Short mmCIF file of C-alpha atoms in Angstrom, two decimals:
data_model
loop_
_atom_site.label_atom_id
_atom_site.label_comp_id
_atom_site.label_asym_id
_atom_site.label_seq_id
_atom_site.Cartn_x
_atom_site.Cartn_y
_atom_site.Cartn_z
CA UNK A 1 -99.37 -110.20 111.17
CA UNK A 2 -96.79 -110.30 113.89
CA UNK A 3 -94.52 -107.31 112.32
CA UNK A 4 -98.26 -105.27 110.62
CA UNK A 5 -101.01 -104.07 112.56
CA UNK A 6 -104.32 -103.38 110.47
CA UNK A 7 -106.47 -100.91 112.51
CA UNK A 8 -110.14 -101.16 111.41
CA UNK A 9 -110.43 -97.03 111.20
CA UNK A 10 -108.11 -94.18 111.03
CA UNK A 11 -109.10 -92.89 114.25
CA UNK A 12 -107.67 -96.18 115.76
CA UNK A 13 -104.56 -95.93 113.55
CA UNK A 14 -104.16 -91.82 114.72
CA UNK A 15 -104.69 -92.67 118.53
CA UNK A 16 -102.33 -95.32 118.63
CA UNK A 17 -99.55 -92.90 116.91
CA UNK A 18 -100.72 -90.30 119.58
CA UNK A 19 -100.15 -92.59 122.56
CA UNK A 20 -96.82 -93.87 121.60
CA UNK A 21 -95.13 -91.04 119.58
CA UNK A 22 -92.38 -89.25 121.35
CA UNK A 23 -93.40 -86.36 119.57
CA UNK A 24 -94.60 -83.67 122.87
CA UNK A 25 -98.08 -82.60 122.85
CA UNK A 26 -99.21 -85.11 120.40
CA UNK A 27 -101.02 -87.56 123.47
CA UNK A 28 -102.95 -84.02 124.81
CA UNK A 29 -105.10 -84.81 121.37
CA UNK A 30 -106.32 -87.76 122.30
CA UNK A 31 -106.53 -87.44 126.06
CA UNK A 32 -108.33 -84.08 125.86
CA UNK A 33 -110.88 -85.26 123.18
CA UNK A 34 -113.70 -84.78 125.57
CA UNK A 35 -112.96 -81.13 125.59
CA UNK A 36 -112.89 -79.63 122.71
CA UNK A 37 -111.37 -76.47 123.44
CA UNK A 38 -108.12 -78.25 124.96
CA UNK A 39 -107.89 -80.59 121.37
CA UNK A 40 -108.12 -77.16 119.11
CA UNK A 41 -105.86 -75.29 121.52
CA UNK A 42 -102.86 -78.13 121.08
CA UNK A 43 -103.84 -78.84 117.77
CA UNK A 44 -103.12 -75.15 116.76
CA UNK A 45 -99.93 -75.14 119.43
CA UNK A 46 -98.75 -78.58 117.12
CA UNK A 47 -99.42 -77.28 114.10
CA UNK A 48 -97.33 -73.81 114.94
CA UNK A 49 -94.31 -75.97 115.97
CA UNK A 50 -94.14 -77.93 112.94
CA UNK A 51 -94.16 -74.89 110.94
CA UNK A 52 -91.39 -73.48 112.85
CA UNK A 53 -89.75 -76.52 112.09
CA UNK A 54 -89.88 -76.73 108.23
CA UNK A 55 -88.61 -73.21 108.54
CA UNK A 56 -85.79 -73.69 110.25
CA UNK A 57 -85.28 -76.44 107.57
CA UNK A 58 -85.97 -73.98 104.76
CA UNK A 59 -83.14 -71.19 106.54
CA UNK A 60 -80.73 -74.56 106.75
CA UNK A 61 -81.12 -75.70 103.47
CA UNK A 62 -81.27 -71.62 101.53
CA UNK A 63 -78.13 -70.61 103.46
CA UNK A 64 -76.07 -74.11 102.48
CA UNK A 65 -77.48 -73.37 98.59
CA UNK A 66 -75.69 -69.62 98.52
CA UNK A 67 -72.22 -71.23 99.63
CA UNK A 68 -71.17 -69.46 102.53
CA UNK A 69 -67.69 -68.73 103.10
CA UNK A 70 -65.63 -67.70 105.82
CA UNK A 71 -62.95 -64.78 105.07
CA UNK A 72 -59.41 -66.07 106.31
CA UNK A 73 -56.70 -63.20 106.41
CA UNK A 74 -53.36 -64.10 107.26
CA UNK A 75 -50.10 -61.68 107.41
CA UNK A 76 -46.77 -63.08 105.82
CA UNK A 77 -43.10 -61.66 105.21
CA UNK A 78 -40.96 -63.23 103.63
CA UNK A 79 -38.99 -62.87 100.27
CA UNK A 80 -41.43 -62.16 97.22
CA UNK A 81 -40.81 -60.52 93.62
CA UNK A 82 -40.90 -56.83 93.61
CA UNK A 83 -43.82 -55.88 91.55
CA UNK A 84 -43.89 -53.22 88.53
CA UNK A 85 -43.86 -49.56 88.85
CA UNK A 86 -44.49 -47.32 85.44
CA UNK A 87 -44.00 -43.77 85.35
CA UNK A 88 -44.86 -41.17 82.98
CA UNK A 89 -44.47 -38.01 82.65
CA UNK A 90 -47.31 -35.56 83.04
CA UNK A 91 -46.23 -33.76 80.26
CA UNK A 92 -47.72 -34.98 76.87
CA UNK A 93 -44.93 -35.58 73.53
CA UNK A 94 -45.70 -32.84 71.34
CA UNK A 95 -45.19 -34.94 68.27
CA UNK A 96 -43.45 -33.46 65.05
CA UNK A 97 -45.26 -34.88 62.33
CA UNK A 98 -47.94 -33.33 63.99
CA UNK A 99 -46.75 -29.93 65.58
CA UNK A 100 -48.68 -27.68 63.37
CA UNK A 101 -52.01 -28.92 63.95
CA UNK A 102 -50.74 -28.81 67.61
CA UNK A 103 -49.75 -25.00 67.36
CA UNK A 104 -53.42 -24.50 65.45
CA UNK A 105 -55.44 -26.47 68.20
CA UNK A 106 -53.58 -24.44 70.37
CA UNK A 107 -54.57 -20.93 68.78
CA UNK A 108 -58.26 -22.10 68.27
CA UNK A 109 -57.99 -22.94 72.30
CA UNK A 110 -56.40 -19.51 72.88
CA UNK A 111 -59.46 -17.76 71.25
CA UNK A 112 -61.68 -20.32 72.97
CA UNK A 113 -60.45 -18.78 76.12
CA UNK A 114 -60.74 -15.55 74.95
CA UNK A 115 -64.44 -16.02 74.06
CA UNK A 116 -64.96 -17.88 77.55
CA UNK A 117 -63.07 -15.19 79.94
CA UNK A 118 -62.06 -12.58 78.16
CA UNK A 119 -59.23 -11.37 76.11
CA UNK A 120 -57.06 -11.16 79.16
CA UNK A 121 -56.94 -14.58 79.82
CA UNK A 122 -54.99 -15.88 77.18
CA UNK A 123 -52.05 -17.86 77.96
CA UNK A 124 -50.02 -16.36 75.44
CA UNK A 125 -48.59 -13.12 75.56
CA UNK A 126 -49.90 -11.87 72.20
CA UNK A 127 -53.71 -12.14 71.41
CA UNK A 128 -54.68 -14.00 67.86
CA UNK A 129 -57.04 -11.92 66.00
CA UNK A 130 -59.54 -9.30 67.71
CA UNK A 131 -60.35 -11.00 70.80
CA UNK A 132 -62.09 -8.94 72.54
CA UNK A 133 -64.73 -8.16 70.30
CA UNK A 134 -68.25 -9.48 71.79
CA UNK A 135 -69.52 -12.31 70.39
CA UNK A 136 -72.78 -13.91 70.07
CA UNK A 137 -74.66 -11.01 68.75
CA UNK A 138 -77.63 -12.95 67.19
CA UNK A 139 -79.23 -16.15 69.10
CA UNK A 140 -81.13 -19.21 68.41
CA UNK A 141 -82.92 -22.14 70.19
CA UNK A 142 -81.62 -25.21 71.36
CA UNK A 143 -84.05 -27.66 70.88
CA UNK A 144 -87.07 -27.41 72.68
CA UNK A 145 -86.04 -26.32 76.23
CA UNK A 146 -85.83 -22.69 75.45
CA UNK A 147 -83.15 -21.43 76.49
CA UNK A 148 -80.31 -19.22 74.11
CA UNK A 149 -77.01 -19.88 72.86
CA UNK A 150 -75.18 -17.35 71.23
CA UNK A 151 -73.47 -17.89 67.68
CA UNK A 152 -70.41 -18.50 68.38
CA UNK A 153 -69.21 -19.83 65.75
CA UNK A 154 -67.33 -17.15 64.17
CA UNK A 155 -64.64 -16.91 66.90
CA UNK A 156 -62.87 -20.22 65.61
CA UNK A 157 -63.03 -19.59 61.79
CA UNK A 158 -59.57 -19.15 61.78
CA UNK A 159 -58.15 -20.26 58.52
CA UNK A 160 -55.59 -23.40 58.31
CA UNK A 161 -52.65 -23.43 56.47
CA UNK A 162 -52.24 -27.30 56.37
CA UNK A 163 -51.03 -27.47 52.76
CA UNK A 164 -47.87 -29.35 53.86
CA UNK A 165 -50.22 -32.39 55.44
CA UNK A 166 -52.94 -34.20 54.38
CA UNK A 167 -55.28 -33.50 57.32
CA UNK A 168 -56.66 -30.37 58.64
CA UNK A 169 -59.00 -29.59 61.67
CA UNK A 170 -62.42 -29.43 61.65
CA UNK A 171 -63.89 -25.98 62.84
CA UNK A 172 -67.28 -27.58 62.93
CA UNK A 173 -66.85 -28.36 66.86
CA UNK A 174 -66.77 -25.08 68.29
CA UNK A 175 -67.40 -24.06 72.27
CA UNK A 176 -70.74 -22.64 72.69
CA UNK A 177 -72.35 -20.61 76.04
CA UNK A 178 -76.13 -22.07 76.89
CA UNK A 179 -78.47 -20.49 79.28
CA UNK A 180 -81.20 -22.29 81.17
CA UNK A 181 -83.88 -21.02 83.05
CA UNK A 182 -84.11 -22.14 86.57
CA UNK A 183 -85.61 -21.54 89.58
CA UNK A 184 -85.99 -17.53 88.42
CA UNK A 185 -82.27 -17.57 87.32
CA UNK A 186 -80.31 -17.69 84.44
CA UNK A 187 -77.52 -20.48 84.81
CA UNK A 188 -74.98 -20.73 81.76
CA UNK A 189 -73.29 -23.84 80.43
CA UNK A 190 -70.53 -24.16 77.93
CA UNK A 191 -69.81 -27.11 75.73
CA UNK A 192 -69.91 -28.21 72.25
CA UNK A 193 -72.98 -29.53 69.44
CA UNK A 194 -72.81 -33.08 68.50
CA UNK A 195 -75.27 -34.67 65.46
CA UNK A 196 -75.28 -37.80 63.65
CA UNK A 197 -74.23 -38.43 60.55
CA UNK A 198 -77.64 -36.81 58.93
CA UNK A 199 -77.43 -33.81 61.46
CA UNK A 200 -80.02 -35.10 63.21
CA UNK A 201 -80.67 -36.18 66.75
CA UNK A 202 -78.08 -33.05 67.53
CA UNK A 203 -76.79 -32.68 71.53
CA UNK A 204 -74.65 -30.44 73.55
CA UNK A 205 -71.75 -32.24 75.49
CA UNK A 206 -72.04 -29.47 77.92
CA UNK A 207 -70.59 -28.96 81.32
CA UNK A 208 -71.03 -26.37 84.30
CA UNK A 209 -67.30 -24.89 84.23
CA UNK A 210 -66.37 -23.59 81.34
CA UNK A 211 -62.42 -24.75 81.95
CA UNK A 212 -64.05 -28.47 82.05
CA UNK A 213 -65.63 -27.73 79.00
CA UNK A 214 -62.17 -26.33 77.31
CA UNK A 215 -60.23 -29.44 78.28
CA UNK A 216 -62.87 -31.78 77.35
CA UNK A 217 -63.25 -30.15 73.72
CA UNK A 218 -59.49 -29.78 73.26
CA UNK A 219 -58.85 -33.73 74.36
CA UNK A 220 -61.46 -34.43 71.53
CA UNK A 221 -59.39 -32.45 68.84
CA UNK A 222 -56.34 -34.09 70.18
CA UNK A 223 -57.76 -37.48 70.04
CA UNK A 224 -58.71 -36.57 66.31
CA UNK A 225 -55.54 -35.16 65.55
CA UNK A 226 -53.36 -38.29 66.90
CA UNK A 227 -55.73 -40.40 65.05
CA UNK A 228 -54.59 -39.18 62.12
CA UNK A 229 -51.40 -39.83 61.83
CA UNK A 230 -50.34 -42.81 58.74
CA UNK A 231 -50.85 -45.97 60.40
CA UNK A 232 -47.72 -47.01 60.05
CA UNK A 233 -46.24 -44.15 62.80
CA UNK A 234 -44.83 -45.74 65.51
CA UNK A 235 -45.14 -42.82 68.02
CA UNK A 236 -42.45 -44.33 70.46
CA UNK A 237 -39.90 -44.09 68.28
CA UNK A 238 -39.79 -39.99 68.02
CA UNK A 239 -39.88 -40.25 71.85
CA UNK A 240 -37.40 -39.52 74.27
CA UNK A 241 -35.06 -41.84 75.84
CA UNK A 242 -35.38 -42.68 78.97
CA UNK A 243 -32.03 -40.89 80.18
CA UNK A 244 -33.97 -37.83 79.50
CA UNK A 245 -36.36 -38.54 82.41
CA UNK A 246 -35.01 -40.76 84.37
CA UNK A 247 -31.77 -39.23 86.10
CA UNK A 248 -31.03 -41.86 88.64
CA UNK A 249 -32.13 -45.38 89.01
CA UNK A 250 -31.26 -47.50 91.63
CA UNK A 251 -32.39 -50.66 93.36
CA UNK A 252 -31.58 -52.31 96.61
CA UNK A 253 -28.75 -49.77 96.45
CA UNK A 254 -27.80 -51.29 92.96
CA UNK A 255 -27.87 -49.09 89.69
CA UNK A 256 -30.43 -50.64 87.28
CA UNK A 257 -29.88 -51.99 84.19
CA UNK A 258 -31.30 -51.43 80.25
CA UNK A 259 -33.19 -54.79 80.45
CA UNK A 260 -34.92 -53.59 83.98
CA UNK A 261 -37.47 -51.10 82.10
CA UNK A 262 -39.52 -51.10 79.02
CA UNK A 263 -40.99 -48.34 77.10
CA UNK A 264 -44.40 -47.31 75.76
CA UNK A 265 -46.74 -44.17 74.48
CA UNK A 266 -49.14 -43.32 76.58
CA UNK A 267 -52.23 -41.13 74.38
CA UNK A 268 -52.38 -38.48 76.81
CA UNK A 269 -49.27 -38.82 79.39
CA UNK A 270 -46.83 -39.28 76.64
CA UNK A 271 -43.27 -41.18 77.52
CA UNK A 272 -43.95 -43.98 79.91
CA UNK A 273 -41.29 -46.29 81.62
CA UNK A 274 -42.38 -49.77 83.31
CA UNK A 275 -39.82 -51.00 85.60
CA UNK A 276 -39.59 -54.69 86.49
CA UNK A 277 -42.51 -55.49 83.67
CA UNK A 278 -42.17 -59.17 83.71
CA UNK A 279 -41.11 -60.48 87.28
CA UNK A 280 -38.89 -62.95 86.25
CA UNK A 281 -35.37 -61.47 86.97
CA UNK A 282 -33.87 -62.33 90.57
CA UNK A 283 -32.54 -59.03 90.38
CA UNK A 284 -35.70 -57.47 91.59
CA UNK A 285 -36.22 -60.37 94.38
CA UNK A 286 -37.67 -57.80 97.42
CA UNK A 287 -35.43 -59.56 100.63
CA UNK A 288 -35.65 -56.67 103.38
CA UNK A 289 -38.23 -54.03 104.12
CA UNK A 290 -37.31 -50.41 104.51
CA UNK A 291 -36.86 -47.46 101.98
CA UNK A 292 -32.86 -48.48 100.96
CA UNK A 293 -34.17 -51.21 99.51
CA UNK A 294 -36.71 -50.67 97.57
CA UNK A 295 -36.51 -49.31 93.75
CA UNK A 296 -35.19 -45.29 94.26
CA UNK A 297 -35.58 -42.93 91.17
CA UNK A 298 -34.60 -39.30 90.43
CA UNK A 299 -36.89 -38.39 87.77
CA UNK A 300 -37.20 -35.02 85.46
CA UNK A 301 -40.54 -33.23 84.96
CA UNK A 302 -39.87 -31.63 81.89
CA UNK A 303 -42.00 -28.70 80.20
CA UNK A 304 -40.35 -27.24 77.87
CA UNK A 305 -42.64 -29.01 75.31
CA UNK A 306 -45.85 -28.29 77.22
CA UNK A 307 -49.27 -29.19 76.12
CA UNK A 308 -50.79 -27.23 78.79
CA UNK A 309 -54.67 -28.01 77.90
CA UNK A 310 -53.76 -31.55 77.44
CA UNK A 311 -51.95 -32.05 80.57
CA UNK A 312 -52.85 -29.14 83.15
CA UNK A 313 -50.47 -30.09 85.76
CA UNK A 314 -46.42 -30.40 85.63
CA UNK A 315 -45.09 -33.51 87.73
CA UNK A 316 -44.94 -37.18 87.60
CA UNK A 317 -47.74 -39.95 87.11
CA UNK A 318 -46.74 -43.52 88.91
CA UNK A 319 -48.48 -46.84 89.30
CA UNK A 320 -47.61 -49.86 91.42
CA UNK A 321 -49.26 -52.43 89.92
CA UNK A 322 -48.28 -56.52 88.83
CA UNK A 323 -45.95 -58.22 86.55
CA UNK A 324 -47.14 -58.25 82.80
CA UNK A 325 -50.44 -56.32 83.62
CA UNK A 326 -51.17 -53.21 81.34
CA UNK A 327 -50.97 -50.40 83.45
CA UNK A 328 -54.44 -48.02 83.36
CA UNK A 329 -52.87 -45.03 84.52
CA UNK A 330 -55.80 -42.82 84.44
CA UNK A 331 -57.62 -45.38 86.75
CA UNK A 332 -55.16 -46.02 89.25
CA UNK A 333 -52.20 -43.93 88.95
CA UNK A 334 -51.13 -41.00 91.49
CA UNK A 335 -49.26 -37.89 90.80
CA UNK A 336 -46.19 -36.83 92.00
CA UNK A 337 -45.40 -33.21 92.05
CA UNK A 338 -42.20 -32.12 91.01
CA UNK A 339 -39.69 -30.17 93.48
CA UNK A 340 -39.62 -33.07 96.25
CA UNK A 341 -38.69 -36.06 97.61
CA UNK A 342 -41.74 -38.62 97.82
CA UNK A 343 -41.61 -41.55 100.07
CA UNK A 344 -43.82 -44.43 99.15
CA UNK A 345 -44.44 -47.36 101.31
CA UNK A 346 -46.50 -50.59 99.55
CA UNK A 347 -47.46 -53.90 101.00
CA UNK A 348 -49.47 -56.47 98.52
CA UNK A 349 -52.67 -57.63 99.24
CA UNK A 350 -53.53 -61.04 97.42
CA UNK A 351 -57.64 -61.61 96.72
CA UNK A 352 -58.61 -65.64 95.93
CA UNK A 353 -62.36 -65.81 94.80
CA UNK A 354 -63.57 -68.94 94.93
CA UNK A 355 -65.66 -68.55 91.43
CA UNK A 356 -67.71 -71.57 90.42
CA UNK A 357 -71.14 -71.07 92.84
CA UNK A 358 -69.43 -68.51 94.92
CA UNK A 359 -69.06 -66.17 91.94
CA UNK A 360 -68.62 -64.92 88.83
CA UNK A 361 -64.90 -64.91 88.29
CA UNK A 362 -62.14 -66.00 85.58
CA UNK A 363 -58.88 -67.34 85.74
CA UNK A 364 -57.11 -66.25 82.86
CA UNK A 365 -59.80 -64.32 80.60
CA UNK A 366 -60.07 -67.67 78.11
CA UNK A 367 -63.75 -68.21 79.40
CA UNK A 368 -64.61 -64.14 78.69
CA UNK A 369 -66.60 -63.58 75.84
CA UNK A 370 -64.67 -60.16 75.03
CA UNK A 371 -61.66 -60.31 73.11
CA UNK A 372 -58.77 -58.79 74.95
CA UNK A 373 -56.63 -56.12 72.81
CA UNK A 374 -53.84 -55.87 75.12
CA UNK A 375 -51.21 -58.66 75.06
CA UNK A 376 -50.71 -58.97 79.05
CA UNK A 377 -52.65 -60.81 81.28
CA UNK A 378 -55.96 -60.30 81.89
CA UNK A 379 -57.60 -57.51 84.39
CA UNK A 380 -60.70 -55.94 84.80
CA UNK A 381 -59.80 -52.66 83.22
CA UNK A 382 -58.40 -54.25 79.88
CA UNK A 383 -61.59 -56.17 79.60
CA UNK A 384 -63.95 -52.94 80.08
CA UNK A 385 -61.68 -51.00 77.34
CA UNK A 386 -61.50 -53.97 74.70
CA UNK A 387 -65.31 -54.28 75.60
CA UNK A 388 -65.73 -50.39 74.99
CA UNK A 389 -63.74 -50.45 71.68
CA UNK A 390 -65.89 -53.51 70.13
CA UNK A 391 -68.80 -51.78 70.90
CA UNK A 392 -66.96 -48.62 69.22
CA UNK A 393 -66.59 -50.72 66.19
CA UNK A 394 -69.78 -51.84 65.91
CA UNK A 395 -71.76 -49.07 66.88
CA UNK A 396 -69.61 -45.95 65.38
CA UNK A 397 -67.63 -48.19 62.88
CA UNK A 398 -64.22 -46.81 63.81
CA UNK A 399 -62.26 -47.13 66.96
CA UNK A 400 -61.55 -44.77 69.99
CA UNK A 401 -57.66 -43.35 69.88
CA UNK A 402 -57.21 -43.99 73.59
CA UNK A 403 -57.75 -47.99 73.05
CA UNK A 404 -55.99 -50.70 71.24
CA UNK A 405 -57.49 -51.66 67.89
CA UNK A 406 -58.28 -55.46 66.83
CA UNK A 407 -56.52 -56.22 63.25
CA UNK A 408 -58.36 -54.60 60.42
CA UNK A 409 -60.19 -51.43 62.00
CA UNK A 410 -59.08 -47.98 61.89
CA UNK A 411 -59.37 -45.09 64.68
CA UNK A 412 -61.77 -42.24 64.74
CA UNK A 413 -61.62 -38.94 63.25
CA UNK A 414 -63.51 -36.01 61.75
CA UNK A 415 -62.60 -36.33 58.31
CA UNK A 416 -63.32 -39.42 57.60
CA UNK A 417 -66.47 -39.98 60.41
CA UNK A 418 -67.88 -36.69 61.06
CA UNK A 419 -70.34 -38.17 63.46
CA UNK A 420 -67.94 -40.30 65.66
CA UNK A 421 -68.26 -38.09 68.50
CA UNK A 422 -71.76 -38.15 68.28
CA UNK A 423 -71.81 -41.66 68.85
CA UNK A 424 -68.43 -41.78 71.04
CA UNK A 425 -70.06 -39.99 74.22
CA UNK A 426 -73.67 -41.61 73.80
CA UNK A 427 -72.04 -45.01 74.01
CA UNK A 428 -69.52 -43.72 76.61
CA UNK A 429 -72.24 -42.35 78.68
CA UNK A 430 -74.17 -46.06 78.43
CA UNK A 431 -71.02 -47.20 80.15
CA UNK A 432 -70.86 -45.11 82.97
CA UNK A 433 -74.47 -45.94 83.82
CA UNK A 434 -74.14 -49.68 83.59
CA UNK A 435 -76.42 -49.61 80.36
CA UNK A 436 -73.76 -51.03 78.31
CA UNK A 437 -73.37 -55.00 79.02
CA UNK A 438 -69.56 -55.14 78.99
CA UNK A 439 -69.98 -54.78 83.03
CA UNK A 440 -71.54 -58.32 82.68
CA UNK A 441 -69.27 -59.79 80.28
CA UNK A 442 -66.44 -58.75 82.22
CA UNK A 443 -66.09 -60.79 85.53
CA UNK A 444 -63.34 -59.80 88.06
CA UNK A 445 -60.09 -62.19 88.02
CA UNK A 446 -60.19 -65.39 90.25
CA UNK A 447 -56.60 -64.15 91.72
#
């Protein structure tokens, strides 16, 4: 009884709390009880600062649960590994074992342009065939948005002599002119008819320009030409050597060495060269800043083998990127034209995500549900490709030429998948709109 007070009511119980709380305002309740306009006024005044309270409490407690950070930057020079720098040439290896359906892609592409521009703007100096005869002389509808296409078809009938191979091209793909009515005007497109494998669900892959719509139709006969080629082709081999484009290679005012580069096929840019792929040598050990010390090339843009539709511009591609990382040129490599000296300056910038609660990130790629075709480490971009060419696999049941394949699986072509372009750019253009899930599965590295 000395330590518990029993109050015979709750009013008792509430007044004594009101007259000996420190809580402000709380004693105006029972003080002002004769007036009733006083208790309601500080009961509502009470009842609006406790609720300002709890949500304070509830900003507190929802800003610790999302893990705030604070950015540190710091600046540091000192000593550090020179990182890898691949080059490639811009233009694309015409490869023997496939140079005549090269010169034939190339003559169907000359009387593409011909049927897009006229017979004047061939690239060669002889015109293939009659040219300049109109086409499109009947017309039909595609689908259901009336507009007209015209038949086109005949201007790439040429006939293949590919009795010395064991794959021809297909003439089934063949540029086409659209016109669509809008706004009271006639506006054209040019591109090429895509159906499944019952000739069903048919679509143009159509674009504005018709030189967009050239390159885009002659990358997807290339693609089905190199894919091809006996399994067993290793394309770097009938490659040249790297004394053929690289003149002069120096660094830190040293010459470099056989063991400072290694070389790969690129699909589209041909002979690559990465310099300083794995890190490891203290030859490439960066010690001063400046231009004399850094890695100095002289480097030949050679086109006397020109694929010009392939590869519309003569010159150089470079990327800077890190040891043992698979370099995605087409991403993140720059061109360097041919003629000049280029000066490039680089400092590294070094992301840590904190992952965990903070984020979605990986360390290595062994938690990523995607199996990785390339054997370096793990980045973004290798992720999104290997993603891409499972889903090829699954979806089209034959892999894209551009990407690695997992053990087993072959690549894509007409003759043997008639449809895989069909299902190529519909699961292509799912990527590019974020419909595919491999932008989920693929988390950006921790480092």
């Amino acid at each position: 009884e000395g330590l518990i007070e029993f109050y015979g009511s709750f009013k008792e119980m509430f007044e004594f709390f009101c007259k000996n709380t420190t809580i402000h305002g709380t004693i105006r309740l029972v003080c002002s009880g004769s007036n009733r306009m006083k208790t309601a006024f500080w009961t509502l005044l009470l009842l609006a600062s406790f609720g300002m309270l709890y949500w304070q409490f509830a900003l507190m407690f929802s800003q610790f649960w999302a893990y705030p950070v604070v950015l540190t930057m710091s600046m540091h020079s000192e000593p550090k590994m020179f990182p890898a720098v691949t080059v490639c040439n811009l233009d694309p290896y015409r490869f023997e074992l496939a140079r005549e359906q090269l010169e034939q892609l190339e003559r169907m592409a000359e009387e593409s342009l011909a049927f897009l521009y006229g017979p004047h703007a061939s690239a060669r100096s002889s015109p293939l065939g009659d040219s300049s005869s109109p086409l499109g002389d009947s017309s039909s509808h595609l689908g259901d948005s009336s507009s007209h296409l015209g038949d086109s078809s005949s201007h790439l009938q040429g006939q293949a002599n590919l009795s010395s191979s064991s794959f021809s091209l297909s003439h089934n793909f063949s540029l086409v002119r659209t016109w669509h009515l809008g706004a009271g005007k006639n506006h054209s497109r040019v591109g090429f008819r895509l159906c499944n494998s019952t000739g069903g669900n048919c679509f143009y892959n159509s674009y504005s320009s018709g030189m967009d719509a050239l390159l885009e139709w002659f990358r997807f006969h290339y693609m089905n030409i190199m894919a091809q080629l006996p399994e067993a082709t290793n394309v770097s081999q009938h490659q040249e050597h790297v004394r053929d484009m690289v003149y002069s290679c120096q660094y830190d005012g040293e010459p470099c060495r056989p063991s400072d580069y290694v070389h790969f096929h690129h699909p589209v840019f041909g002979s690559c060269y990465t310099f300083n792929s794995k890190g490891t040598d203290p030859f490439w050990t960066a010690t001063k800043p400046g231009i004399p010390y850094g890695l100095s090339l002289i480097l030949r843009a050679e086109q006397k083998e020109h694929i010009p539709l392939l590869a519309t511009v003569a010159g150089v591609k470079v990327m800077i990127h890190s040891h043992n990382q698979t370099p995605f040129l087409e991403h993140e490599g720059f061109d360097i034209r041919p003629g000049i000296a280029t000066t490039i300056g680089i400092q590294q910038d070094q992301v840590n995500r904190l992952g965990g609660n903070y984020g979605k990130c990986t360390t290595d790629g062994a938690d990523v549900a995607v199996e990785l075709l390339y054997n370096n480490s793990y980045t973004l971009q290798a992720c999104l490709h290997s993603c891409f060419q499972h889903a090829m696999l699954q979806h089209c049941g034959c892999g894209y030429y551009y990407y690695p394949l997992p053990a087993g699986a072959r690549y894509c072509d007409y003759n043997r998948q008639p449809a895989w372009g069909h299902c190529f750019y519909q699961l292509y253009s799912r990527l590019r709109n974020h419909r595919l899930d491999c932008f989920q599965q693929c988390p950006k590295p921790c480092r």
